[in-house]
Amino acid sequence: MSPAAPLPRVRHVPAAQPLAWLAAGWRDFTQVPGPGLLHGAFVTFGGWAIVAVTLHFWQLLPGALSGFVLVGSILATGLYELSRRLAAGAHPGFADVLAAWRRGTRPLVWLGVGLAAAGTLWVALTATLLAVFGRGQPQGLMDAVRMLAVADSALLFPLWLTLGGLGASVVFMVTVVSVPLLLDRHVSLAWAVRASVLAVAENPIAMGVWASLIMLATALSMASLMLGFLVAIPVIGHATWHAYRDLIDAHGLPPRP
């Protein structure tokens, strides 16, 4: 399908609809807990690995984050496939997760590469801000955070937060619907991204609530030494599939073979 093809119809949903997505995600998780826990364990161990690397070699943060995002965008397709199969009345398992990775790998890899580039750009921008406004070269990750908070320029920390928020908003708009859409239907990456952005633009309040819930779950998971990801990742992953189904009318689009 050409990126210039007409976009699917985007549905308008109530502001509280993300709570229904979470409930549906929890229901799917409890029906197939094994694969979901495996996805959560992968993210938990990945988080521990990134913390270990950045505490001792913080200069490797761009590469660690980039690789984690690249693999994570492909990994989540397994959760979407489980929810898709459950909705069809099937009894999915690990074999369906592997089949989903094989079916949708190519466009998702390119999306992961783009996200990895965005993450690396963000770290490079942070280093540039520290070099321009900071006090010398940071000696570690915590030293870099301290320099951001107590820089000579009072604008550095607000500017850093603003740029980070804008970047996170763009990534959210680009990925919130495009990843499950790419798994489910045979469309191009550019076409799926346009559909995702349109879904957010049509439902700014509901998607703002959804983004806030994801941020809250992420913060609580990190506060629990990453253990919260064991449950948060599968529930949010399954819920994202239901968000896609509610937001995008994919009727008539060719299924991904």
PDB file of C-alpha atoms in Angstrom:
ATOM      1  CA  MET A   1       0.000   0.000   0.000  1.00  0.00           C
ATOM      2  CA  SER A   2       1.376   3.373  -1.008  1.00  0.00           C
ATOM      3  CA  PRO A   3       2.057   5.985   1.703  1.00  0.00           C
ATOM      4  CA  ALA A   4      -0.162   8.298  -0.347  1.00  0.00           C
ATOM      5  CA  ALA A   5      -3.159   5.958  -0.014  1.00  0.00           C
ATOM      6  CA  PRO A   6      -6.185   7.319   1.877  1.00  0.00           C
ATOM      7  CA  LEU A   7      -5.907   6.929   5.626  1.00  0.00           C
ATOM      8  CA  PRO A   8      -8.335   4.692   7.508  1.00  0.00           C
ATOM      9  CA  ARG A   9     -11.175   6.243   9.418  1.00  0.00           C
ATOM     10  CA  VAL A  10     -10.091   7.276  12.904  1.00  0.00           C
ATOM     11  CA  ARG A  11     -12.676   6.855  15.629  1.00  0.00           C
ATOM     12  CA  HIS A  12     -13.266   9.353  18.415  1.00  0.00           C
ATOM     13  CA  VAL A  13     -13.168   7.768  21.882  1.00  0.00           C
ATOM     14  CA  PRO A  14     -14.179   9.099  25.335  1.00  0.00           C
ATOM     15  CA  ALA A  15     -11.520  10.591  27.592  1.00  0.00           C
ATOM     16  CA  ALA A  16     -11.876   7.665  30.026  1.00  0.00           C
ATOM     17  CA  GLN A  17     -11.455   4.996  27.346  1.00  0.00           C
ATOM     18  CA  PRO A  18      -7.799   4.296  28.319  1.00  0.00           C
ATOM     19  CA  LEU A  19      -9.110   2.799  31.563  1.00  0.00           C
ATOM     20  CA  ALA A  20     -11.107   0.310  29.492  1.00  0.00           C
ATOM     21  CA  TRP A  21      -7.940  -0.490  27.530  1.00  0.00           C
ATOM     22  CA  LEU A  22      -6.110  -1.260  30.764  1.00  0.00           C
ATOM     23  CA  ALA A  23      -8.943  -3.489  31.933  1.00  0.00           C
ATOM     24  CA  ALA A  24      -8.879  -5.363  28.626  1.00  0.00           C
ATOM     25  CA  GLY A  25      -5.095  -5.613  28.825  1.00  0.00           C
ATOM     26  CA  TRP A  26      -5.297  -7.104  32.302  1.00  0.00           C
ATOM     27  CA  ARG A  27      -7.910  -9.599  31.104  1.00  0.00           C
ATOM     28  CA  ASP A  28      -5.697 -10.728  28.222  1.00  0.00           C
ATOM     29  CA  PHE A  29      -2.680 -10.980  30.516  1.00  0.00           C
ATOM     30  CA  THR A  30      -4.499 -13.230  32.975  1.00  0.00           C
ATOM     31  CA  GLN A  31      -5.615 -15.502  30.129  1.00  0.00           C
ATOM     32  CA  VAL A  32      -2.064 -16.023  28.814  1.00  0.00           C
ATOM     33  CA  PRO A  33       0.212 -15.087  31.753  1.00  0.00           C
ATOM     34  CA  GLY A  34       3.233 -17.132  30.696  1.00  0.00           C
ATOM     35  CA  PRO A  35       4.182 -15.269  27.497  1.00  0.00           C
ATOM     36  CA  GLY A  36       3.283 -11.958  29.134  1.00  0.00           C
ATOM     37  CA  LEU A  37       5.588 -12.568  32.094  1.00  0.00           C
ATOM     38  CA  LEU A  38       8.367 -13.518  29.685  1.00  0.00           C
ATOM     39  CA  HIS A  39       7.986 -10.169  27.919  1.00  0.00           C
ATOM     40  CA  GLY A  40       8.029  -8.368  31.276  1.00  0.00           C
ATOM     41  CA  ALA A  41      11.099 -10.310  32.409  1.00  0.00           C
ATOM     42  CA  PHE A  42      12.955  -9.317  29.257  1.00  0.00           C
ATOM     43  CA  VAL A  43      12.314  -5.623  29.941  1.00  0.00           C
ATOM     44  CA  THR A  44      13.197  -6.036  33.629  1.00  0.00           C
ATOM     45  CA  PHE A  45      16.543  -7.671  32.872  1.00  0.00           C
ATOM     46  CA  GLY A  46      17.153  -5.135  30.120  1.00  0.00           C
ATOM     47  CA  GLY A  47      16.544  -2.309  32.588  1.00  0.00           C
ATOM     48  CA  TRP A  48      18.975  -3.826  35.068  1.00  0.00           C
ATOM     49  CA  ALA A  49      21.589  -4.182  32.338  1.00  0.00           C
ATOM     50  CA  ILE A  50      21.223  -0.542  31.253  1.00  0.00           C
ATOM     51  CA  VAL A  51      21.521   0.661  34.860  1.00  0.00           C
ATOM     52  CA  ALA A  52      24.634  -1.451  35.389  1.00  0.00           C
ATOM     53  CA  VAL A  53      26.232  -0.149  32.206  1.00  0.00           C
ATOM     54  CA  THR A  54      25.414   3.516  32.736  1.00  0.00           C
ATOM     55  CA  LEU A  55      26.538   3.589  36.373  1.00  0.00           C
ATOM     56  CA  HIS A  56      30.034   2.494  35.388  1.00  0.00           C
ATOM     57  CA  PHE A  57      30.305   3.574  31.748  1.00  0.00           C
ATOM     58  CA  TRP A  58      27.751   6.322  31.253  1.00  0.00           C
ATOM     59  CA  GLN A  59      29.224   7.190  27.858  1.00  0.00           C
ATOM     60  CA  LEU A  60      27.742   3.918  26.571  1.00  0.00           C
ATOM     61  CA  LEU A  61      24.214   5.111  27.373  1.00  0.00           C
ATOM     62  CA  PRO A  62      23.304   5.969  23.732  1.00  0.00           C
ATOM     63  CA  GLY A  63      24.234   2.525  22.477  1.00  0.00           C
ATOM     64  CA  ALA A  64      22.539   0.735  25.379  1.00  0.00           C
ATOM     65  CA  LEU A  65      19.299   2.656  24.986  1.00  0.00           C
ATOM     66  CA  SER A  66      19.346   2.354  21.211  1.00  0.00           C
ATOM     67  CA  GLY A  67      19.757  -1.408  21.304  1.00  0.00           C
ATOM     68  CA  PHE A  68      17.095  -1.766  23.978  1.00  0.00           C
ATOM     69  CA  VAL A  69      14.576   0.305  22.003  1.00  0.00           C
ATOM     70  CA  LEU A  70      15.395  -1.556  18.794  1.00  0.00           C
ATOM     71  CA  VAL A  71      14.740  -4.973  20.339  1.00  0.00           C
ATOM     72  CA  GLY A  72      11.805  -3.763  22.433  1.00  0.00           C
ATOM     73  CA  SER A  73       9.806  -2.508  19.454  1.00  0.00           C
ATOM     74  CA  ILE A  74      10.007  -5.969  17.899  1.00  0.00           C
ATOM     75  CA  LEU A  75       9.409  -7.798  21.177  1.00  0.00           C
ATOM     76  CA  ALA A  76       6.076  -6.033  21.813  1.00  0.00           C
ATOM     77  CA  THR A  77       4.570  -7.519  18.659  1.00  0.00           C
ATOM     78  CA  GLY A  78       4.209 -10.800  20.512  1.00  0.00           C
ATOM     79  CA  LEU A  79       1.797  -9.221  22.994  1.00  0.00           C
ATOM     80  CA  TYR A  80      -0.293  -7.707  20.196  1.00  0.00           C
ATOM     81  CA  GLU A  81      -0.487 -11.083  18.497  1.00  0.00           C
ATOM     82  CA  LEU A  82      -1.658 -12.764  21.690  1.00  0.00           C
ATOM     83  CA  SER A  83      -4.485 -10.231  22.052  1.00  0.00           C
ATOM     84  CA  ARG A  84      -5.383 -10.573  18.372  1.00  0.00           C
ATOM     85  CA  ARG A  85      -5.659 -14.334  18.699  1.00  0.00           C
ATOM     86  CA  LEU A  86      -7.651 -14.102  21.936  1.00  0.00           C
ATOM     87  CA  ALA A  87     -10.154 -11.768  20.244  1.00  0.00           C
ATOM     88  CA  ALA A  88     -10.571 -14.383  17.514  1.00  0.00           C
ATOM     89  CA  GLY A  89     -11.490 -17.002  20.109  1.00  0.00           C
ATOM     90  CA  ALA A  90      -8.197 -18.908  19.865  1.00  0.00           C
ATOM     91  CA  HIS A  91      -5.938 -20.200  22.643  1.00  0.00           C
ATOM     92  CA  PRO A  92      -2.582 -18.596  21.792  1.00  0.00           C
ATOM     93  CA  GLY A  93       0.808 -19.461  23.198  1.00  0.00           C
ATOM     94  CA  PHE A  94       4.517 -19.015  22.650  1.00  0.00           C
ATOM     95  CA  ALA A  95       4.297 -20.366  19.075  1.00  0.00           C
ATOM     96  CA  ASP A  96       2.024 -17.460  18.136  1.00  0.00           C
ATOM     97  CA  VAL A  97       4.518 -14.974  19.576  1.00  0.00           C
ATOM     98  CA  LEU A  98       7.282 -16.386  17.387  1.00  0.00           C
ATOM     99  CA  ALA A  99       5.008 -16.346  14.350  1.00  0.00           C
ATOM    100  CA  ALA A 100       4.212 -12.664  14.942  1.00  0.00           C
ATOM    101  CA  TRP A 101       7.909 -11.756  15.025  1.00  0.00           C
ATOM    102  CA  ARG A 102       8.456 -13.483  11.708  1.00  0.00           C
ATOM    103  CA  ARG A 103       5.407 -11.876  10.098  1.00  0.00           C
ATOM    104  CA  GLY A 104       6.042  -8.250  11.007  1.00  0.00           C
ATOM    105  CA  THR A 105       9.777  -7.988  11.524  1.00  0.00           C
ATOM    106  CA  ARG A 106      10.930  -5.858   8.559  1.00  0.00           C
ATOM    107  CA  PRO A 107       8.833  -2.670   9.024  1.00  0.00           C
ATOM    108  CA  LEU A 108       9.185  -2.900  12.799  1.00  0.00           C
ATOM    109  CA  VAL A 109      12.966  -3.152  12.514  1.00  0.00           C
ATOM    110  CA  TRP A 110      13.002   0.071  10.503  1.00  0.00           C
ATOM    111  CA  LEU A 111      10.783   1.702  13.091  1.00  0.00           C
ATOM    112  CA  GLY A 112      13.124   0.485  15.812  1.00  0.00           C
ATOM    113  CA  VAL A 113      16.094   1.928  13.938  1.00  0.00           C
ATOM    114  CA  GLY A 114      14.328   5.286  13.804  1.00  0.00           C
ATOM    115  CA  LEU A 115      13.584   5.179  17.535  1.00  0.00           C
ATOM    116  CA  ALA A 116      17.176   4.206  18.259  1.00  0.00           C
ATOM    117  CA  ALA A 117      18.383   7.179  16.230  1.00  0.00           C
ATOM    118  CA  ALA A 118      16.003   9.446  18.148  1.00  0.00           C
ATOM    119  CA  GLY A 119      17.301   8.141  21.476  1.00  0.00           C
ATOM    120  CA  THR A 120      20.903   8.661  20.430  1.00  0.00           C
ATOM    121  CA  LEU A 121      20.082  12.179  19.211  1.00  0.00           C
ATOM    122  CA  TRP A 122      18.514  12.985  22.581  1.00  0.00           C
ATOM    123  CA  VAL A 123      21.628  11.885  24.482  1.00  0.00           C
ATOM    124  CA  ALA A 124      23.837  13.840  22.066  1.00  0.00           C
ATOM    125  CA  LEU A 125      21.665  16.921  22.597  1.00  0.00           C
ATOM    126  CA  THR A 126      21.991  16.525  26.364  1.00  0.00           C
ATOM    127  CA  ALA A 127      25.771  16.319  26.058  1.00  0.00           C
ATOM    128  CA  THR A 128      25.772  19.444  23.894  1.00  0.00           C
ATOM    129  CA  LEU A 129      23.702  21.387  26.432  1.00  0.00           C
ATOM    130  CA  LEU A 130      26.074  20.319  29.204  1.00  0.00           C
ATOM    131  CA  ALA A 131      29.096  21.357  27.143  1.00  0.00           C
ATOM    132  CA  VAL A 132      27.629  24.792  26.415  1.00  0.00           C
ATOM    133  CA  PHE A 133      25.971  25.634  29.742  1.00  0.00           C
ATOM    134  CA  GLY A 134      27.538  23.208  32.234  1.00  0.00           C
ATOM    135  CA  ARG A 135      30.594  23.435  34.433  1.00  0.00           C
ATOM    136  CA  GLY A 136      33.208  21.226  32.825  1.00  0.00           C
ATOM    137  CA  GLN A 137      32.972  17.630  31.661  1.00  0.00           C
ATOM    138  CA  PRO A 138      30.691  15.345  33.738  1.00  0.00           C
ATOM    139  CA  GLN A 139      32.476  12.381  35.277  1.00  0.00           C
ATOM    140  CA  GLY A 140      29.473  10.108  35.462  1.00  0.00           C
ATOM    141  CA  LEU A 141      25.727   9.796  34.980  1.00  0.00           C
ATOM    142  CA  MET A 142      24.808  11.291  38.367  1.00  0.00           C
ATOM    143  CA  ASP A 143      27.319  14.084  37.829  1.00  0.00           C
ATOM    144  CA  ALA A 144      25.618  14.898  34.518  1.00  0.00           C
ATOM    145  CA  VAL A 145      22.210  15.036  36.248  1.00  0.00           C
ATOM    146  CA  ARG A 146      23.653  17.303  38.951  1.00  0.00           C
ATOM    147  CA  MET A 147      25.143  19.624  36.360  1.00  0.00           C
ATOM    148  CA  LEU A 148      21.772  19.916  34.627  1.00  0.00           C
ATOM    149  CA  ALA A 149      20.057  20.857  37.881  1.00  0.00           C
ATOM    150  CA  VAL A 150      22.630  23.401  39.155  1.00  0.00           C
ATOM    151  CA  ALA A 151      23.969  24.862  35.902  1.00  0.00           C
ATOM    152  CA  ASP A 152      25.025  28.494  35.722  1.00  0.00           C
ATOM    153  CA  SER A 153      22.178  29.162  33.303  1.00  0.00           C
ATOM    154  CA  ALA A 154      18.771  29.070  34.995  1.00  0.00           C
ATOM    155  CA  LEU A 155      17.244  28.114  31.647  1.00  0.00           C
ATOM    156  CA  LEU A 156      19.217  24.899  31.146  1.00  0.00           C
ATOM    157  CA  PHE A 157      17.083  22.531  33.229  1.00  0.00           C
ATOM    158  CA  PRO A 158      13.700  23.875  31.979  1.00  0.00           C
ATOM    159  CA  LEU A 159      15.025  23.799  28.410  1.00  0.00           C
ATOM    160  CA  TRP A 160      16.238  20.228  28.851  1.00  0.00           C
ATOM    161  CA  LEU A 161      12.868  19.126  30.255  1.00  0.00           C
ATOM    162  CA  THR A 162      10.949  20.935  27.516  1.00  0.00           C
ATOM    163  CA  LEU A 163      12.990  19.385  24.715  1.00  0.00           C
ATOM    164  CA  GLY A 164      12.705  15.957  26.330  1.00  0.00           C
ATOM    165  CA  GLY A 165       8.942  16.317  26.641  1.00  0.00           C
ATOM    166  CA  LEU A 166       8.603  17.357  23.022  1.00  0.00           C
ATOM    167  CA  GLY A 167      10.715  14.434  21.885  1.00  0.00           C
ATOM    168  CA  ALA A 168       8.737  11.966  23.986  1.00  0.00           C
ATOM    169  CA  SER A 169       5.478  13.388  22.611  1.00  0.00           C
ATOM    170  CA  VAL A 170       6.636  12.886  19.036  1.00  0.00           C
ATOM    171  CA  VAL A 171       7.718   9.306  19.723  1.00  0.00           C
ATOM    172  CA  PHE A 172       4.369   8.585  21.389  1.00  0.00           C
ATOM    173  CA  MET A 173       2.411  10.000  18.450  1.00  0.00           C
ATOM    174  CA  VAL A 174       4.448   8.022  15.944  1.00  0.00           C
ATOM    175  CA  THR A 175       4.283   4.648  17.707  1.00  0.00           C
ATOM    176  CA  VAL A 176       1.052   4.456  19.722  1.00  0.00           C
ATOM    177  CA  VAL A 177      -0.962   2.971  16.848  1.00  0.00           C
ATOM    178  CA  SER A 178       1.583   2.280  14.118  1.00  0.00           C
ATOM    179  CA  VAL A 179       3.217  -0.781  15.702  1.00  0.00           C
ATOM    180  CA  PRO A 180       0.064  -2.905  16.158  1.00  0.00           C
ATOM    181  CA  LEU A 181      -1.222  -1.640  12.804  1.00  0.00           C
ATOM    182  CA  LEU A 182       1.951  -2.841  11.089  1.00  0.00           C
ATOM    183  CA  LEU A 183       1.560  -6.249  12.686  1.00  0.00           C
ATOM    184  CA  ASP A 184      -2.097  -6.581  11.770  1.00  0.00           C
ATOM    185  CA  ARG A 185      -2.292  -5.082   8.277  1.00  0.00           C
ATOM    186  CA  HIS A 186      -0.112  -5.024   5.183  1.00  0.00           C
ATOM    187  CA  VAL A 187       0.644  -1.287   5.036  1.00  0.00           C
ATOM    188  CA  SER A 188       3.854   0.698   4.693  1.00  0.00           C
ATOM    189  CA  LEU A 189       5.712   2.156   7.654  1.00  0.00           C
ATOM    190  CA  ALA A 190       5.078   5.740   6.508  1.00  0.00           C
ATOM    191  CA  TRP A 191       1.376   5.005   6.089  1.00  0.00           C
ATOM    192  CA  ALA A 192       1.111   3.484   9.581  1.00  0.00           C
ATOM    193  CA  VAL A 193       2.925   6.437  11.135  1.00  0.00           C
ATOM    194  CA  ARG A 194       0.525   8.880   9.481  1.00  0.00           C
ATOM    195  CA  ALA A 195      -2.429   6.894  10.826  1.00  0.00           C
ATOM    196  CA  SER A 196      -0.922   6.942  14.323  1.00  0.00           C
ATOM    197  CA  VAL A 197      -0.405  10.699  14.307  1.00  0.00           C
ATOM    198  CA  LEU A 198      -3.936  11.212  13.019  1.00  0.00           C
ATOM    199  CA  ALA A 199      -5.367   9.053  15.821  1.00  0.00           C
ATOM    200  CA  VAL A 200      -3.625  11.196  18.448  1.00  0.00           C
ATOM    201  CA  ALA A 201      -4.720  14.427  16.766  1.00  0.00           C
ATOM    202  CA  GLU A 202      -8.334  13.248  16.710  1.00  0.00           C
ATOM    203  CA  ASN A 203      -8.286  12.201  20.394  1.00  0.00           C
ATOM    204  CA  PRO A 204      -5.930  14.589  22.223  1.00  0.00           C
ATOM    205  CA  ILE A 205      -7.559  14.239  25.657  1.00  0.00           C
ATOM    206  CA  ALA A 206      -7.922  10.464  25.632  1.00  0.00           C
ATOM    207  CA  MET A 207      -4.403   9.992  24.281  1.00  0.00           C
ATOM    208  CA  GLY A 208      -3.058  12.421  26.874  1.00  0.00           C
ATOM    209  CA  VAL A 209      -4.669  10.260  29.561  1.00  0.00           C
ATOM    210  CA  TRP A 210      -3.200   7.143  27.951  1.00  0.00           C
ATOM    211  CA  ALA A 211       0.294   8.646  27.813  1.00  0.00           C
ATOM    212  CA  SER A 212       0.004   9.701  31.473  1.00  0.00           C
ATOM    213  CA  LEU A 213      -1.006   6.189  32.523  1.00  0.00           C
ATOM    214  CA  ILE A 214       1.972   4.719  30.664  1.00  0.00           C
ATOM    215  CA  MET A 215       4.318   7.224  32.308  1.00  0.00           C
ATOM    216  CA  LEU A 216       2.862   6.438  35.741  1.00  0.00           C
ATOM    217  CA  ALA A 217       3.257   2.690  35.215  1.00  0.00           C
ATOM    218  CA  THR A 218       6.829   3.226  34.023  1.00  0.00           C
ATOM    219  CA  ALA A 219       7.718   5.399  37.017  1.00  0.00           C
ATOM    220  CA  LEU A 220       6.243   2.918  39.503  1.00  0.00           C
ATOM    221  CA  SER A 221       8.019   0.037  37.778  1.00  0.00           C
ATOM    222  CA  MET A 222      11.365   1.827  37.961  1.00  0.00           C
ATOM    223  CA  ALA A 223      10.729   2.706  41.618  1.00  0.00           C
ATOM    224  CA  SER A 224      10.272  -1.003  42.338  1.00  0.00           C
ATOM    225  CA  LEU A 225      13.776  -1.737  41.005  1.00  0.00           C
ATOM    226  CA  MET A 226      12.315  -2.649  37.602  1.00  0.00           C
ATOM    227  CA  LEU A 227      10.259  -5.531  39.033  1.00  0.00           C
ATOM    228  CA  GLY A 228       7.009  -3.742  38.237  1.00  0.00           C
ATOM    229  CA  PHE A 229       7.755  -4.213  34.555  1.00  0.00           C
ATOM    230  CA  LEU A 230       6.968  -7.913  34.972  1.00  0.00           C
ATOM    231  CA  VAL A 231       3.285  -6.987  35.031  1.00  0.00           C
ATOM    232  CA  ALA A 232       3.249  -3.472  33.564  1.00  0.00           C
ATOM    233  CA  ILE A 233       4.781  -4.467  30.218  1.00  0.00           C
ATOM    234  CA  PRO A 234       2.315  -7.260  29.337  1.00  0.00           C
ATOM    235  CA  VAL A 235      -0.720  -5.309  30.572  1.00  0.00           C
ATOM    236  CA  ILE A 236       0.240  -2.162  28.645  1.00  0.00           C
ATOM    237  CA  GLY A 237       1.181  -4.220  25.597  1.00  0.00           C
ATOM    238  CA  HIS A 238      -2.160  -6.004  25.500  1.00  0.00           C
ATOM    239  CA  ALA A 239      -3.957  -2.715  26.232  1.00  0.00           C
ATOM    240  CA  THR A 240      -2.181  -1.069  23.300  1.00  0.00           C
ATOM    241  CA  TRP A 241      -3.710  -3.630  20.965  1.00  0.00           C
ATOM    242  CA  HIS A 242      -7.178  -2.735  22.221  1.00  0.00           C
ATOM    243  CA  ALA A 243      -6.357   0.963  21.828  1.00  0.00           C
ATOM    244  CA  TYR A 244      -5.456   0.332  18.194  1.00  0.00           C
ATOM    245  CA  ARG A 245      -8.679  -1.577  17.580  1.00  0.00           C
ATOM    246  CA  ASP A 246     -10.752   1.194  19.150  1.00  0.00           C
ATOM    247  CA  LEU A 247      -8.993   4.054  17.373  1.00  0.00           C
ATOM    248  CA  ILE A 248      -8.466   2.725  13.838  1.00  0.00           C
ATOM    249  CA  ASP A 249     -11.093   1.283  11.542  1.00  0.00           C
ATOM    250  CA  ALA A 250      -8.902  -1.200   9.684  1.00  0.00           C
ATOM    251  CA  HIS A 251     -11.811  -2.763   7.798  1.00  0.00           C
ATOM    252  CA  GLY A 252     -10.871  -3.249   4.185  1.00  0.00           C
ATOM    253  CA  LEU A 253      -7.109  -3.048   4.730  1.00  0.00           C
ATOM    254  CA  PRO A 254      -5.245  -6.139   3.538  1.00  0.00           C
ATOM    255  CA  PRO A 255      -4.088  -8.401   6.385  1.00  0.00           C
ATOM    256  CA  ARG A 256      -0.378  -8.974   6.768  1.00  0.00           C
ATOM    257  CA  PRO A 257       0.346 -12.399   5.296  1.00  0.00           C
TER     258      PRO A 257
END
